[in-house]
Amino acid sequence: MFVSKNLAVNQQGHLTIGGVDTIDLANEYGTPLYVVDEDLVRENCRLFKDSIDRYYGGRGLVCYASKAFCCKEIYRVMEDEQIGVDVVSIGEIYTALAAGFPAEKMCFHGNNKTAGELYYALENGVGRIIVDNLNELERLNALAAEQGKRPNILLRVKPGIDAHTHSFIRTGQIDSKFGFAIETGEALEAAKEASAMEHVNLVGAHCHIGSQIFDIDPFVLAAEVMMGYIAAVKKETGVELTDLNLGGGFGIKYTDEDHPVPYDRYMEQVSAKVKEEAARLGLKVPFILLEPGRSIIGPAGITLYTVGARKEIPDIRTYLSIDGGMTDNPRYALYQSKYDVVLANKANQPKDDIITLAGKCCESGDLIGEGLKIQRGDAGDIVAVLATGAYNYAMSSNYNRVTKPAVVFVRNGQSRLVVKRETLEDLVRNDL
Ligand SMILES: *Cc1c(COP(=O)(O)O)cnc(C)c1O
């Protein structure tokens, strides 16, 4: 009935998440409110982890891509689940460290890591740095020399596979701001330079072919291309890369139009291909890293809003205006992303209304969705937007000086606050 299996309707006709009544949550914490089902987050971590155990003898590490949803508590959950994390800025590294997350289980990404960020990563012993370009490689080597460090590095490689939601093409696409292209020889050249540097330890290669991908084939093809690259690097430099990081991008169900593949099927097929290629090319079977972000946190989250106004424009459309919008979920404004919505206090009623869900910002494009099927709603009702765990809180802003909502986790039928709602005082904290 719902896009995520942790959602249901209770006897009062209220939507529940992880067994907790969403109307109780709205009453206790206020709206707008992000709610994350921690049990489902943990289950998703285990799905990926178990698939590496089952199909790859456990020779790998799942690294949660924390840009999808970042706060101290999520790093504590990931540490408890014994997985790694992918970080993309000094801010994410700082947050993870503040939560007590071990630096050696971090993979540091980005196409323009500043000297300050690299310095901080080295000083704190970040386990793997994914080098994007030659400037960074030189910068890192010099900083490591100064600090007497020798970080493990992976090279970000463009395997020339462009994966979209429901299709992928082998383009040899080199027009991306991320990484070194294989096609042009750039990636091999980078490996030559890196392997000759004294203060970096070249251990692997990384690729990330896209996001919200539903096919397994592009991942299998990427693994094959990457194994070919590892073989070429060995032939050229004598260095055999031991880490193969295949990135993230696994699709989730936002609406009934989406049909994600069970996540363990990815590892089943990718493992077979990697082992086959290793045997064929005379390579050791590499250590695999996976970086799921959306697929771990996305389905586990919902956002609750209070409807403040219903506006019917005859023969045109009906607007329901909510107490949040593009400031807490900019994904419709950015990419016309589709969501499923429910009136959380009338979840047992039929969805016989079609509405546009509008935010409260002074911006016509501030919408959460158009043509949405929902129960008949009016001022005072609570709207739940589903599958908002990923890239919502993480992308939130203070546009119009709107304060950011609180984040609540539910687990074992209990709720707890993990990020406080911003206050008006927070808004002017840095204003002089
Ligand atoms: C964004 C990103 C991910 C996570 O992507 P999802 O689509 O959320 O799984 C993983 N690795 C890298 C390098 C990324 O940039």
Tab-separated table of C-alpha atoms and ligand atoms in Angstrom:
chain	number	residue	atom	x	y	z
A	1	MET	CA	0.000	0.000	0.000
A	2	PHE	CA	2.846	2.417	0.800
A	3	VAL	CA	6.172	2.915	-0.943
A	4	SER	CA	8.103	1.905	2.192
A	5	LYS	CA	7.314	-1.235	4.139
A	6	ASN	CA	7.710	0.458	7.529
A	7	LEU	CA	4.554	2.537	7.001
A	8	ALA	CA	1.055	1.425	8.019
A	9	VAL	CA	-2.295	2.738	9.234
A	10	ASN	CA	-3.440	2.192	12.829
A	11	GLN	CA	-6.931	1.825	14.304
A	12	GLN	CA	-7.405	5.599	14.569
A	13	GLY	CA	-6.765	5.832	10.831
A	14	HIS	CA	-3.398	7.502	11.443
A	15	LEU	CA	-0.258	6.832	9.455
A	16	THR	CA	2.410	5.024	11.480
A	17	ILE	CA	6.157	4.791	10.865
A	18	GLY	CA	8.075	1.972	12.515
A	19	GLY	CA	4.921	1.364	14.557
A	20	VAL	CA	4.802	4.950	15.906
A	21	ASP	CA	1.724	7.148	15.328
A	22	THR	CA	2.776	10.101	13.154
A	23	ILE	CA	0.062	12.336	14.640
A	24	ASP	CA	1.514	11.734	18.101
A	25	LEU	CA	4.914	12.716	16.673
A	26	ALA	CA	3.510	15.880	15.101
A	27	ASN	CA	1.852	16.797	18.412
A	28	GLU	CA	4.928	16.094	20.497
A	29	TYR	CA	7.633	17.652	18.305
A	30	GLY	CA	5.693	20.069	16.085
A	31	THR	CA	5.822	20.372	12.301
A	32	PRO	CA	7.506	20.439	9.876
A	33	LEU	CA	9.251	17.359	11.159
A	34	TYR	CA	11.629	14.848	9.635
A	35	VAL	CA	11.055	11.362	10.982
A	36	VAL	CA	13.544	8.554	10.329
A	37	ASP	CA	12.905	4.905	11.101
A	38	GLU	CA	16.218	3.820	12.573
A	39	ASP	CA	15.277	0.146	12.461
A	40	LEU	CA	14.879	0.357	8.680
A	41	VAL	CA	18.161	2.251	8.321
A	42	ARG	CA	19.910	-0.537	10.224
A	43	GLU	CA	18.157	-3.208	8.197
A	44	ASN	CA	19.304	-1.544	4.965
A	45	CYS	CA	22.909	-1.391	6.221
A	46	ARG	CA	22.750	-5.111	6.982
A	47	LEU	CA	21.325	-5.955	3.562
A	48	PHE	CA	24.405	-4.496	1.897
A	49	LYS	CA	26.807	-5.859	4.482
A	50	ASP	CA	25.321	-9.356	4.368
A	51	SER	CA	25.439	-9.371	0.580
A	52	ILE	CA	29.215	-8.810	0.730
A	53	ASP	CA	29.483	-11.612	3.284
A	54	ARG	CA	27.359	-13.997	1.264
A	55	TYR	CA	28.682	-13.405	-2.235
A	56	TYR	CA	32.159	-12.087	-1.642
A	57	GLY	CA	33.424	-13.856	1.473
A	58	GLY	CA	33.143	-10.658	3.490
A	59	ARG	CA	36.085	-9.066	1.664
A	60	GLY	CA	34.596	-5.623	1.460
A	61	LEU	CA	33.248	-2.646	3.336
A	62	VAL	CA	29.971	-0.789	3.007
A	63	CYS	CA	30.554	2.959	3.373
A	64	TYR	CA	27.348	4.923	3.943
A	65	ALA	CA	27.425	8.054	1.738
A	66	SER	CA	26.695	10.529	4.485
A	67	LYS	CA	25.940	13.442	2.178
A	68	ALA	CA	22.476	11.859	1.812
A	69	PHE	CA	21.708	12.608	5.466
A	70	CYS	CA	24.316	13.899	7.868
A	71	CYS	CA	24.144	14.548	11.607
A	72	LYS	CA	26.021	13.160	14.599
A	73	GLU	CA	23.501	10.461	15.407
A	74	ILE	CA	23.606	8.830	11.965
A	75	TYR	CA	27.375	8.344	12.330
A	76	ARG	CA	26.773	6.663	15.703
A	77	VAL	CA	24.299	4.313	14.038
A	78	MET	CA	26.790	3.509	11.251
A	79	GLU	CA	29.544	2.862	13.783
A	80	ASP	CA	27.212	0.575	15.706
A	81	GLU	CA	26.441	-1.275	12.454
A	82	GLN	CA	30.204	-1.673	11.911
A	83	ILE	CA	30.255	-0.038	8.509
A	84	GLY	CA	32.298	2.809	7.059
A	85	VAL	CA	31.236	6.213	5.784
A	86	ASP	CA	31.871	8.327	2.727
A	87	VAL	CA	32.503	12.000	3.503
A	88	VAL	CA	32.727	14.909	1.060
A	89	SER	CA	33.827	17.925	3.091
A	90	ILE	CA	35.632	19.002	6.215
A	91	GLY	CA	32.164	19.601	7.665
A	92	GLU	CA	31.172	15.975	7.280
A	93	ILE	CA	34.514	14.771	8.648
A	94	TYR	CA	34.134	17.128	11.610
A	95	THR	CA	30.588	15.919	12.300
A	96	ALA	CA	31.632	12.270	12.096
A	97	LEU	CA	34.606	12.818	14.421
A	98	ALA	CA	32.397	14.769	16.834
A	99	ALA	CA	30.169	11.698	16.994
A	100	GLY	CA	33.179	9.491	17.769
A	101	PHE	CA	33.276	7.846	14.346
A	102	PRO	CA	36.706	6.312	13.597
A	103	ALA	CA	38.617	8.223	10.903
A	104	GLU	CA	40.157	5.082	9.453
A	105	LYS	CA	36.740	3.972	8.236
A	106	MET	CA	36.134	7.181	6.257
A	107	CYS	CA	36.473	7.583	2.473
A	108	PHE	CA	37.050	11.226	1.593
A	109	HIS	CA	35.647	12.415	-1.752
A	110	GLY	CA	35.339	15.643	-3.700
A	111	ASN	CA	36.563	17.272	-6.883
A	112	ASN	CA	38.045	20.265	-5.107
A	113	LYS	CA	39.238	19.361	-1.653
A	114	THR	CA	40.989	22.415	-0.309
A	115	ALA	CA	44.438	22.323	1.240
A	116	GLY	CA	42.753	22.981	4.576
A	117	GLU	CA	40.461	20.000	4.126
A	118	LEU	CA	43.299	17.696	3.075
A	119	TYR	CA	45.401	18.884	6.007
A	120	TYR	CA	42.548	18.136	8.398
A	121	ALA	CA	41.974	14.700	6.844
A	122	LEU	CA	45.667	13.827	7.177
A	123	GLU	CA	45.913	15.130	10.690
A	124	ASN	CA	42.945	13.044	11.780
A	125	GLY	CA	43.988	9.907	9.913
A	126	VAL	CA	41.147	9.558	7.404
A	127	GLY	CA	41.498	5.991	6.089
A	128	ARG	CA	41.128	6.520	2.364
A	129	ILE	CA	41.344	9.666	0.258
A	130	ILE	CA	39.808	9.413	-3.204
A	131	VAL	CA	41.953	11.660	-5.373
A	132	ASP	CA	40.075	13.433	-8.140
A	133	ASN	CA	42.724	15.284	-10.153
A	134	LEU	CA	46.450	15.933	-10.553
A	135	ASN	CA	46.419	19.225	-8.660
A	136	GLU	CA	44.966	17.449	-5.689
A	137	LEU	CA	47.460	14.600	-6.017
A	138	GLU	CA	50.377	17.024	-5.882
A	139	ARG	CA	48.807	19.048	-3.075
A	140	LEU	CA	48.214	15.924	-1.030
A	141	ASN	CA	51.700	14.545	-1.610
A	142	ALA	CA	53.228	17.836	-0.492
A	143	LEU	CA	51.021	18.142	2.589
A	144	ALA	CA	51.684	14.524	3.543
A	145	ALA	CA	55.417	15.144	3.234
A	146	GLU	CA	55.143	18.143	5.561
A	147	GLN	CA	53.143	16.183	8.089
A	148	GLY	CA	55.209	13.010	7.803
A	149	LYS	CA	52.174	11.007	6.677
A	150	ARG	CA	51.542	8.531	3.883
A	151	PRO	CA	47.791	8.343	3.269
A	152	ASN	CA	46.076	5.525	1.402
A	153	ILE	CA	44.683	6.905	-1.812
A	154	LEU	CA	42.300	5.688	-4.504
A	155	LEU	CA	41.992	7.351	-7.878
A	156	ARG	CA	38.571	8.497	-8.995
A	157	VAL	CA	38.112	7.056	-12.439
A	158	LYS	CA	35.506	7.754	-15.120
A	159	PRO	CA	34.704	4.328	-16.508
A	160	GLY	CA	32.719	5.796	-19.405
A	161	ILE	CA	29.355	4.459	-18.310
A	162	ASP	CA	26.534	6.898	-17.922
A	163	ALA	CA	23.693	5.417	-15.895
A	164	HIS	CA	20.320	7.100	-15.621
A	165	THR	CA	17.275	6.054	-13.728
A	166	HIS	CA	15.949	3.540	-16.203
A	167	SER	CA	18.710	3.247	-18.750
A	168	PHE	CA	22.426	3.419	-19.182
A	169	ILE	CA	24.730	4.043	-22.048
A	170	ARG	CA	28.334	3.275	-22.668
A	171	THR	CA	29.434	6.669	-23.779
A	172	GLY	CA	33.056	6.897	-22.973
A	173	GLN	CA	31.686	10.054	-21.478
A	174	ILE	CA	34.549	12.256	-20.448
A	175	ASP	CA	32.576	15.433	-19.794
A	176	SER	CA	32.238	15.173	-16.023
A	177	LYS	CA	33.851	17.308	-13.370
A	178	PHE	CA	34.696	14.172	-11.385
A	179	GLY	CA	37.758	12.046	-11.877
A	180	PHE	CA	40.205	10.825	-14.491
A	181	ALA	CA	38.945	9.403	-17.801
A	182	ILE	CA	40.099	5.944	-18.839
A	183	GLU	CA	39.408	6.645	-22.545
A	184	THR	CA	41.965	9.415	-22.832
A	185	GLY	CA	44.746	7.650	-20.970
A	186	GLU	CA	44.443	10.248	-18.199
A	187	ALA	CA	43.569	7.635	-15.571
A	188	LEU	CA	46.588	5.501	-16.366
A	189	GLU	CA	48.841	8.556	-16.370
A	190	ALA	CA	47.513	9.511	-12.930
A	191	ALA	CA	48.309	6.023	-11.628
A	192	LYS	CA	51.855	6.341	-12.969
A	193	GLU	CA	52.350	9.659	-11.218
A	194	ALA	CA	50.741	8.540	-7.974
A	195	SER	CA	52.703	5.301	-7.780
A	196	ALA	CA	55.934	7.238	-8.176
A	197	MET	CA	55.126	9.636	-5.320
A	198	GLU	CA	56.794	9.066	-2.013
A	199	HIS	CA	54.153	10.384	0.357
A	200	VAL	CA	50.986	8.755	-0.908
A	201	ASN	CA	50.164	5.067	-0.923
A	202	LEU	CA	48.198	4.199	-4.060
A	203	VAL	CA	45.881	1.354	-3.046
A	204	GLY	CA	42.857	1.489	-5.309
A	205	ALA	CA	40.467	2.867	-7.852
A	206	HIS	CA	36.990	4.309	-7.451
A	207	CYS	CA	34.024	4.949	-9.705
A	208	HIS	CA	30.465	6.196	-9.144
A	209	ILE	CA	28.290	5.928	-12.224
A	210	GLY	CA	25.159	7.817	-11.206
A	211	SER	CA	22.260	7.869	-8.778
A	212	GLN	CA	18.774	6.346	-8.493
A	213	ILE	CA	19.802	3.510	-10.828
A	214	PHE	CA	17.485	0.514	-11.172
A	215	ASP	CA	19.507	-1.734	-13.487
A	216	ILE	CA	22.222	-4.104	-12.319
A	217	ASP	CA	23.917	-4.223	-15.722
A	218	PRO	CA	25.660	-0.820	-15.533
A	219	PHE	CA	27.208	-1.778	-12.173
A	220	VAL	CA	28.433	-5.089	-13.600
A	221	LEU	CA	29.847	-3.319	-16.643
A	222	ALA	CA	31.526	-0.719	-14.417
A	223	ALA	CA	33.118	-3.514	-12.365
A	224	GLU	CA	34.420	-5.097	-15.559
A	225	VAL	CA	35.862	-1.832	-16.860
A	226	MET	CA	37.475	-1.128	-13.480
A	227	MET	CA	39.114	-4.572	-13.388
A	228	GLY	CA	40.517	-3.842	-16.819
A	229	TYR	CA	41.902	-0.590	-15.466
A	230	ILE	CA	43.491	-2.369	-12.489
A	231	ALA	CA	45.164	-4.778	-14.924
A	232	ALA	CA	46.435	-1.879	-17.047
A	233	VAL	CA	47.830	-0.126	-13.976
A	234	LYS	CA	49.634	-3.300	-12.909
A	235	LYS	CA	51.153	-3.747	-16.362
A	236	GLU	CA	52.249	-0.123	-16.588
A	237	THR	CA	53.492	0.504	-13.034
A	238	GLY	CA	53.918	-2.893	-11.410
A	239	VAL	CA	51.504	-1.777	-8.661
A	240	GLU	CA	48.521	-4.045	-8.097
A	241	LEU	CA	45.613	-2.046	-6.712
A	242	THR	CA	43.858	-3.907	-3.907
A	243	ASP	CA	40.826	-1.649	-3.321
A	244	LEU	CA	37.986	-1.512	-5.813
A	245	ASN	CA	35.410	1.102	-4.798
A	246	LEU	CA	32.267	0.862	-6.926
A	247	GLY	CA	30.406	3.858	-5.467
A	248	GLY	CA	26.673	4.058	-4.779
A	249	GLY	CA	23.597	5.002	-6.756
A	250	PHE	CA	21.173	2.180	-5.979
A	251	GLY	CA	17.595	3.225	-6.775
A	252	ILE	CA	14.740	3.439	-4.263
A	253	LYS	CA	10.968	3.481	-4.542
A	254	TYR	CA	9.589	7.027	-4.406
A	255	THR	CA	6.321	6.180	-6.173
A	256	ASP	CA	4.701	3.117	-7.700
A	257	GLU	CA	6.544	3.887	-10.927
A	258	ASP	CA	9.848	2.860	-9.327
A	259	HIS	CA	10.907	-0.779	-9.129
A	260	PRO	CA	14.163	-1.195	-7.258
A	261	VAL	CA	16.058	-4.486	-7.463
A	262	PRO	CA	16.701	-6.211	-4.110
A	263	TYR	CA	20.088	-4.845	-3.092
A	264	ASP	CA	21.764	-8.192	-2.551
A	265	ARG	CA	21.266	-8.984	-6.245
A	266	TYR	CA	23.789	-6.245	-7.090
A	267	MET	CA	26.539	-7.919	-5.093
A	268	GLU	CA	25.610	-11.350	-6.399
A	269	GLN	CA	26.239	-10.276	-9.982
A	270	VAL	CA	29.038	-7.803	-9.346
A	271	SER	CA	30.966	-10.373	-7.256
A	272	ALA	CA	30.714	-12.978	-9.987
A	273	LYS	CA	32.012	-10.516	-12.573
A	274	VAL	CA	34.895	-9.271	-10.407
A	275	LYS	CA	36.037	-12.815	-9.611
A	276	GLU	CA	35.753	-13.847	-13.248
A	277	GLU	CA	37.792	-10.854	-14.396
A	278	ALA	CA	40.400	-11.368	-11.685
A	279	ALA	CA	40.926	-14.951	-12.850
A	280	ARG	CA	41.011	-13.947	-16.503
A	281	LEU	CA	43.454	-11.073	-15.980
A	282	GLY	CA	45.672	-12.842	-13.440
A	283	LEU	CA	44.827	-10.391	-10.649
A	284	LYS	CA	44.107	-10.896	-6.980
A	285	VAL	CA	40.442	-10.590	-6.045
A	286	PRO	CA	40.250	-6.981	-4.763
A	287	PHE	CA	38.703	-5.668	-1.549
A	288	ILE	CA	35.367	-4.108	-2.562
A	289	LEU	CA	33.889	-0.895	-1.203
A	290	LEU	CA	30.272	0.111	-1.810
A	291	GLU	CA	28.885	3.561	-1.058
A	292	PRO	CA	25.090	3.459	-0.806
A	293	GLY	CA	23.524	6.700	0.399
A	294	ARG	CA	19.934	7.113	-0.752
A	295	SER	CA	19.186	3.382	-0.542
A	296	ILE	CA	20.136	3.273	3.157
A	297	ILE	CA	18.378	6.367	4.424
A	298	GLY	CA	15.829	7.401	1.758
A	299	PRO	CA	13.035	4.859	2.307
A	300	ALA	CA	13.433	5.186	6.078
A	301	GLY	CA	12.386	8.839	6.250
A	302	ILE	CA	9.185	10.837	5.941
A	303	THR	CA	8.402	14.512	6.452
A	304	LEU	CA	5.323	15.728	8.344
A	305	TYR	CA	3.738	19.110	7.657
A	306	THR	CA	0.626	20.938	8.821
A	307	VAL	CA	-1.725	22.232	6.136
A	308	GLY	CA	-2.413	25.940	6.643
A	309	ALA	CA	-4.596	26.700	3.635
A	310	ARG	CA	-6.618	25.090	0.879
A	311	LYS	CA	-7.010	27.137	-2.284
A	312	GLU	CA	-9.238	25.855	-5.089
A	313	ILE	CA	-8.771	27.560	-8.440
A	314	PRO	CA	-11.741	26.378	-10.535
A	315	ASP	CA	-10.791	24.277	-13.570
A	316	ILE	CA	-7.127	24.862	-12.838
A	317	ARG	CA	-5.869	23.271	-9.654
A	318	THR	CA	-6.154	23.024	-5.891
A	319	TYR	CA	-3.290	24.108	-3.721
A	320	LEU	CA	-2.643	22.777	-0.246
A	321	SER	CA	-0.154	25.078	1.464
A	322	ILE	CA	2.092	23.570	4.122
A	323	ASP	CA	4.339	24.966	6.837
A	324	GLY	CA	7.545	23.919	5.026
A	325	GLY	CA	8.530	23.444	1.391
A	326	MET	CA	11.666	23.970	-0.702
A	327	THR	CA	13.608	25.012	2.384
A	328	ASP	CA	13.332	21.486	3.827
A	329	ASN	CA	12.870	19.603	0.526
A	330	PRO	CA	14.240	21.360	-2.571
A	331	ARG	CA	14.150	18.232	-4.748
A	332	TYR	CA	10.994	19.077	-6.687
A	333	ALA	CA	12.220	22.608	-7.323
A	334	LEU	CA	15.594	21.231	-8.412
A	335	TYR	CA	14.665	18.161	-10.435
A	336	GLN	CA	10.865	17.702	-10.429
A	337	SER	CA	11.346	14.677	-8.209
A	338	LYS	CA	8.200	12.676	-7.583
A	339	TYR	CA	6.879	11.763	-4.167
A	340	ASP	CA	3.945	9.900	-2.718
A	341	VAL	CA	1.886	11.826	-0.149
A	342	VAL	CA	-0.673	10.863	2.505
A	343	LEU	CA	-2.884	12.797	4.889
A	344	ALA	CA	-1.442	11.276	8.026
A	345	ASN	CA	-4.566	11.915	10.145
A	346	LYS	CA	-6.904	10.522	7.452
A	347	ALA	CA	-4.730	7.720	6.127
A	348	ASN	CA	-7.629	5.241	6.105
A	349	GLN	CA	-9.712	7.406	3.752
A	350	PRO	CA	-9.642	7.043	-0.044
A	351	LYS	CA	-7.279	9.242	-2.029
A	352	ASP	CA	-9.917	11.004	-4.084
A	353	ASP	CA	-8.390	14.455	-4.327
A	354	ILE	CA	-5.689	15.736	-6.671
A	355	ILE	CA	-3.646	18.656	-5.428
A	356	THR	CA	-0.517	20.730	-5.748
A	357	LEU	CA	1.448	20.707	-2.526
A	358	ALA	CA	2.894	24.193	-2.057
A	359	GLY	CA	5.541	25.429	0.327
A	360	LYS	CA	5.452	28.704	2.223
A	361	CYS	CA	8.314	30.515	0.471
A	362	CYS	CA	7.925	33.595	-1.684
A	363	GLU	CA	8.722	31.640	-4.805
A	364	SER	CA	6.164	30.179	-7.250
A	365	GLY	CA	8.427	27.209	-7.829
A	366	ASP	CA	8.302	26.331	-4.139
A	367	LEU	CA	6.338	23.118	-4.589
A	368	ILE	CA	6.718	19.599	-3.230
A	369	GLY	CA	4.696	18.160	-6.090
A	370	GLU	CA	1.900	18.660	-8.600
A	371	GLY	CA	-0.971	16.372	-9.571
A	372	LEU	CA	-0.615	14.486	-6.300
A	373	LYS	CA	-3.286	11.992	-5.291
A	374	ILE	CA	-4.245	12.428	-1.671
A	375	GLN	CA	-7.158	12.211	0.773
A	376	ARG	CA	-9.401	15.288	0.864
A	377	GLY	CA	-7.542	17.764	3.080
A	378	ASP	CA	-7.921	21.204	4.581
A	379	ALA	CA	-6.300	23.518	7.116
A	380	GLY	CA	-5.212	21.644	10.220
A	381	ASP	CA	-4.575	18.306	8.524
A	382	ILE	CA	-1.135	16.690	8.668
A	383	VAL	CA	0.509	15.788	5.366
A	384	ALA	CA	3.189	13.108	5.205
A	385	VAL	CA	5.581	13.172	2.249
A	386	LEU	CA	7.104	9.709	1.933
A	387	ALA	CA	10.621	8.465	1.249
A	388	THR	CA	12.251	11.779	2.153
A	389	GLY	CA	15.118	10.351	4.223
A	390	ALA	CA	17.771	11.153	1.617
A	391	TYR	CA	18.796	14.561	0.255
A	392	ASN	CA	16.075	16.442	2.146
A	393	TYR	CA	17.410	17.472	5.557
A	394	ALA	CA	20.879	17.365	3.961
A	395	MET	CA	19.814	19.910	1.336
A	396	SER	CA	17.721	22.134	3.598
A	397	SER	CA	18.289	25.883	3.722
A	398	ASN	CA	17.232	28.999	5.566
A	399	TYR	CA	15.791	30.743	2.520
A	400	ASN	CA	13.205	33.327	3.638
A	401	ARG	CA	14.750	32.904	7.082
A	402	VAL	CA	12.763	29.763	7.586
A	403	THR	CA	14.138	27.703	10.470
A	404	LYS	CA	15.180	24.106	9.746
A	405	PRO	CA	12.881	21.408	11.146
A	406	ALA	CA	13.806	18.969	13.886
A	407	VAL	CA	14.801	15.373	13.119
A	408	VAL	CA	13.342	12.530	15.148
A	409	PHE	CA	14.428	8.885	15.015
A	410	VAL	CA	12.022	6.090	15.851
A	411	ARG	CA	13.238	2.729	17.066
A	412	ASN	CA	11.466	-0.177	18.747
A	413	GLY	CA	8.261	1.845	18.846
A	414	GLN	CA	9.922	4.794	20.664
A	415	SER	CA	10.884	8.217	19.345
A	416	ARG	CA	13.805	10.461	20.230
A	417	LEU	CA	15.010	13.849	19.063
A	418	VAL	CA	18.349	13.691	17.205
A	419	VAL	CA	18.487	17.194	15.712
A	420	LYS	CA	16.772	20.084	17.491
A	421	ARG	CA	14.497	22.419	15.585
A	422	GLU	CA	16.336	25.633	14.733
A	423	THR	CA	15.374	28.668	16.737
A	424	LEU	CA	15.069	32.310	15.730
A	425	GLU	CA	18.199	32.931	17.764
A	426	ASP	CA	20.040	30.360	15.578
A	427	LEU	CA	19.124	32.425	12.541
A	428	VAL	CA	21.008	35.481	13.695
A	429	ARG	CA	23.865	33.672	15.443
A	430	ASN	CA	26.435	34.677	12.843
A	431	ASP	CA	24.999	38.066	11.993
A	432	LEU	CA	27.137	40.984	13.194
B	1	LIG	C1	26.552	10.731	-3.976
B	1	LIG	C2	27.593	9.687	-3.945
B	1	LIG	C3	27.299	8.420	-3.429
B	1	LIG	C4	25.926	8.027	-2.967
B	1	LIG	O1	24.988	8.028	-3.989
B	1	LIG	P1	23.507	7.489	-3.714
B	1	LIG	O2	22.815	7.694	-4.995
B	1	LIG	O3	22.930	8.295	-2.601
B	1	LIG	O4	23.642	6.037	-3.330
B	1	LIG	C5	28.328	7.506	-3.348
B	1	LIG	N1	29.590	7.816	-3.745
B	1	LIG	C6	29.901	9.020	-4.259
B	1	LIG	C7	31.288	9.298	-4.655
B	1	LIG	C8	28.921	9.985	-4.383
B	1	LIG	O5	29.235	11.177	-4.901
